[in-house]
């Protein structure tokens, strides 16, 4: 049994250090990428308050394809360059979007989403997936969240 108990009162950098440590423990010795992504999505959901979607899109044959997640059913395929996820995949850069309605081309998978953080997962310099987090709260994510999820992406890049 995995019984991670994040402290909701701890500062974000500490919470993300704990999240990354937990992610390493959760994936230790397991090479099945789907299993690892499923557990990682559940772990992020457990650690981060105020999310309505948390999961992965994988790069498959030059486009993003839905991977394991927690949240409402979502759009399955996203071309590079489209929406927030496609922008992260095309640029290789984290996308921190305080107001999704102000982001040109945002793809609404859940009408409740107000802000979004998408972090590319790079292996050997190539984007292999993105981690997508959505929140019903405007401006839910800040630079500390971006840095924390980027650390998670680096930690799991060879495990998904
Ligand atoms: N909003 C994303 C699409 C994925 S869903 O949020 C799960 C986007 O604009 O790329």
CSV table of C-alpha atoms and ligand atoms in Angstrom, one decimal:
chain,number,residue,atom,x,y,z
A,1,UNK,CA,0.0,0.0,0.0
A,2,UNK,CA,1.2,3.5,-0.8
A,3,UNK,CA,0.2,6.0,1.9
A,4,UNK,CA,1.5,9.4,1.0
A,5,UNK,CA,0.2,12.1,3.2
A,6,UNK,CA,1.2,15.5,2.0
A,7,UNK,CA,0.9,18.3,4.5
A,8,UNK,CA,-1.4,21.0,3.0
A,9,UNK,CA,0.2,23.7,5.2
A,10,UNK,CA,3.8,23.2,4.0
A,11,UNK,CA,5.4,25.7,1.6
A,12,UNK,CA,5.2,24.8,-2.1
A,13,UNK,CA,8.9,24.1,-2.6
A,14,UNK,CA,8.9,21.6,0.3
A,15,UNK,CA,5.7,20.0,-1.0
A,16,UNK,CA,7.2,19.6,-4.5
A,17,UNK,CA,10.4,18.1,-3.0
A,18,UNK,CA,8.2,15.6,-1.2
A,19,UNK,CA,6.1,15.0,-4.4
A,20,UNK,CA,9.3,14.2,-6.4
A,21,UNK,CA,10.6,11.9,-3.7
A,22,UNK,CA,7.2,10.1,-3.6
A,23,UNK,CA,7.2,9.8,-7.4
A,24,UNK,CA,10.7,8.2,-7.3
A,25,UNK,CA,9.4,5.7,-4.6
A,26,UNK,CA,6.2,5.0,-6.5
A,27,UNK,CA,8.0,4.2,-9.8
A,28,UNK,CA,11.1,2.5,-8.3
A,29,UNK,CA,11.8,-0.7,-10.2
A,30,UNK,CA,8.8,-0.4,-12.5
A,31,UNK,CA,9.4,0.0,-16.2
A,32,UNK,CA,5.8,0.0,-17.5
A,33,UNK,CA,5.2,3.6,-18.6
A,34,UNK,CA,1.4,3.4,-18.5
A,35,UNK,CA,1.4,2.0,-15.0
A,36,UNK,CA,3.9,4.7,-13.9
A,37,UNK,CA,1.9,7.6,-15.6
A,38,UNK,CA,-1.3,6.3,-14.0
A,39,UNK,CA,0.2,6.3,-10.5
A,40,UNK,CA,1.9,9.7,-11.1
A,41,UNK,CA,-1.3,11.3,-12.2
A,42,UNK,CA,-3.0,9.9,-9.0
A,43,UNK,CA,0.0,11.2,-6.9
A,44,UNK,CA,-0.2,14.7,-8.3
A,45,UNK,CA,-4.0,14.7,-7.7
A,46,UNK,CA,-3.3,13.7,-4.1
A,47,UNK,CA,-0.6,16.3,-3.5
A,48,UNK,CA,-2.0,19.4,-5.2
A,49,UNK,CA,-5.2,21.1,-4.1
A,50,UNK,CA,-7.7,22.7,-6.4
A,51,UNK,CA,-7.2,20.6,-9.6
A,52,UNK,CA,-9.9,19.4,-11.9
A,53,UNK,CA,-7.6,17.5,-14.3
A,54,UNK,CA,-4.1,16.1,-13.9
A,55,UNK,CA,-2.4,13.8,-16.4
A,56,UNK,CA,-0.3,13.1,-19.4
A,57,UNK,CA,-0.4,13.5,-23.1
A,58,UNK,CA,2.3,11.4,-24.9
A,59,UNK,CA,3.9,12.2,-28.2
A,60,UNK,CA,2.9,9.5,-30.6
A,61,UNK,CA,3.7,9.8,-34.4
A,62,UNK,CA,4.1,13.5,-34.2
A,63,UNK,CA,1.0,14.5,-32.2
A,64,UNK,CA,-0.1,14.4,-28.6
A,65,UNK,CA,-2.2,11.5,-27.6
A,66,UNK,CA,-4.1,11.3,-24.3
A,67,UNK,CA,-2.4,9.3,-21.6
A,68,UNK,CA,-3.3,8.3,-18.0
A,69,UNK,CA,-5.0,11.1,-16.0
A,70,UNK,CA,-7.4,11.9,-13.2
A,71,UNK,CA,-10.4,14.1,-14.2
A,72,UNK,CA,-13.2,14.2,-16.7
A,73,UNK,CA,-12.8,12.4,-20.1
A,74,UNK,CA,-10.7,14.6,-22.3
A,75,UNK,CA,-9.9,15.2,-26.0
A,76,UNK,CA,-7.8,12.4,-27.3
A,77,UNK,CA,-5.5,13.9,-29.9
A,78,UNK,CA,-3.9,17.3,-29.9
A,79,UNK,CA,-1.7,18.5,-32.8
A,80,UNK,CA,1.6,20.2,-32.0
A,81,UNK,CA,1.1,23.9,-31.7
A,82,UNK,CA,-2.6,23.7,-30.8
A,83,UNK,CA,-3.9,24.6,-27.4
A,84,UNK,CA,-1.8,24.9,-24.3
A,85,UNK,CA,-0.6,21.4,-24.5
A,86,UNK,CA,0.3,21.7,-28.1
A,87,UNK,CA,2.2,24.9,-27.4
A,88,UNK,CA,4.2,23.2,-24.7
A,89,UNK,CA,5.0,20.3,-27.0
A,90,UNK,CA,6.0,22.5,-30.0
A,91,UNK,CA,8.2,24.9,-28.0
A,92,UNK,CA,9.5,22.5,-25.4
A,93,UNK,CA,8.7,25.3,-22.9
A,94,UNK,CA,6.4,25.2,-19.8
A,95,UNK,CA,3.1,27.0,-20.4
A,96,UNK,CA,1.8,28.8,-17.3
A,97,UNK,CA,-1.7,30.1,-18.2
A,98,UNK,CA,-3.4,32.2,-15.4
A,99,UNK,CA,-6.6,32.6,-17.6
A,100,UNK,CA,-7.3,29.9,-20.1
A,101,UNK,CA,-10.0,32.1,-21.8
A,102,UNK,CA,-7.3,34.6,-22.7
A,103,UNK,CA,-5.0,31.9,-24.3
A,104,UNK,CA,-5.6,31.8,-28.1
A,105,UNK,CA,-6.6,28.3,-29.2
A,106,UNK,CA,-7.1,26.9,-25.7
A,107,UNK,CA,-8.9,23.6,-26.0
A,108,UNK,CA,-11.6,23.3,-23.4
A,109,UNK,CA,-11.9,19.7,-22.2
A,110,UNK,CA,-13.6,20.6,-19.0
A,111,UNK,CA,-15.7,23.8,-18.9
A,112,UNK,CA,-14.7,24.2,-15.3
A,113,UNK,CA,-11.0,24.9,-16.1
A,114,UNK,CA,-9.9,28.4,-15.5
A,115,UNK,CA,-6.1,28.1,-15.3
A,116,UNK,CA,-3.6,25.6,-16.6
A,117,UNK,CA,0.0,24.5,-16.3
A,118,UNK,CA,1.6,22.4,-18.9
A,119,UNK,CA,5.1,21.1,-18.6
A,120,UNK,CA,7.0,19.2,-21.3
A,121,UNK,CA,8.7,16.0,-20.5
A,122,UNK,CA,12.1,15.8,-22.3
A,123,UNK,CA,14.2,12.7,-22.9
A,124,UNK,CA,17.6,13.3,-24.6
A,125,UNK,CA,16.4,16.8,-25.5
A,126,UNK,CA,13.2,15.6,-27.3
A,127,UNK,CA,9.7,16.2,-26.0
A,128,UNK,CA,8.2,12.8,-25.3
A,129,UNK,CA,5.1,13.8,-23.3
A,130,UNK,CA,3.5,16.7,-21.4
A,131,UNK,CA,2.2,16.9,-17.9
A,132,UNK,CA,-1.1,18.9,-18.0
A,133,UNK,CA,-2.7,20.3,-14.8
A,134,UNK,CA,-6.0,22.2,-14.9
A,135,UNK,CA,-7.7,24.1,-12.1
A,136,UNK,CA,-11.1,25.6,-11.6
A,137,UNK,CA,-9.5,28.6,-9.9
A,138,UNK,CA,-8.1,31.5,-11.9
A,139,UNK,CA,-4.3,31.9,-11.6
A,140,UNK,CA,-4.0,28.7,-9.5
A,141,UNK,CA,-0.5,28.0,-10.7
A,142,UNK,CA,2.7,30.2,-10.1
A,143,UNK,CA,6.4,29.9,-10.8
A,144,UNK,CA,6.9,27.6,-7.8
A,145,UNK,CA,4.3,25.2,-9.3
A,146,UNK,CA,6.0,25.4,-12.7
A,147,UNK,CA,9.5,24.7,-11.1
A,148,UNK,CA,8.0,21.8,-9.0
A,149,UNK,CA,6.3,20.1,-11.9
A,150,UNK,CA,9.4,20.6,-14.1
A,151,UNK,CA,11.4,18.8,-11.4
A,152,UNK,CA,8.8,16.0,-11.5
A,153,UNK,CA,9.1,15.8,-15.3
A,154,UNK,CA,12.9,15.5,-15.1
A,155,UNK,CA,12.6,12.8,-12.4
A,156,UNK,CA,10.2,10.6,-14.4
A,157,UNK,CA,11.4,11.2,-18.0
A,158,UNK,CA,13.0,7.7,-18.2
A,159,UNK,CA,10.1,6.0,-16.5
A,160,UNK,CA,7.1,6.9,-18.6
B,1,LIG,N1,-6.7,22.5,-22.2
B,1,LIG,C1,-5.7,21.7,-22.9
B,1,LIG,C2,-6.3,20.5,-23.5
B,1,LIG,C3,-6.2,19.3,-22.6
B,1,LIG,S1,-7.4,19.3,-21.4
B,1,LIG,O1,-7.2,20.5,-20.5
B,1,LIG,C4,-7.2,18.0,-20.4
B,1,LIG,C5,-5.1,22.5,-24.1
B,1,LIG,O2,-5.6,23.7,-24.4
B,1,LIG,O3,-4.2,22.1,-24.7
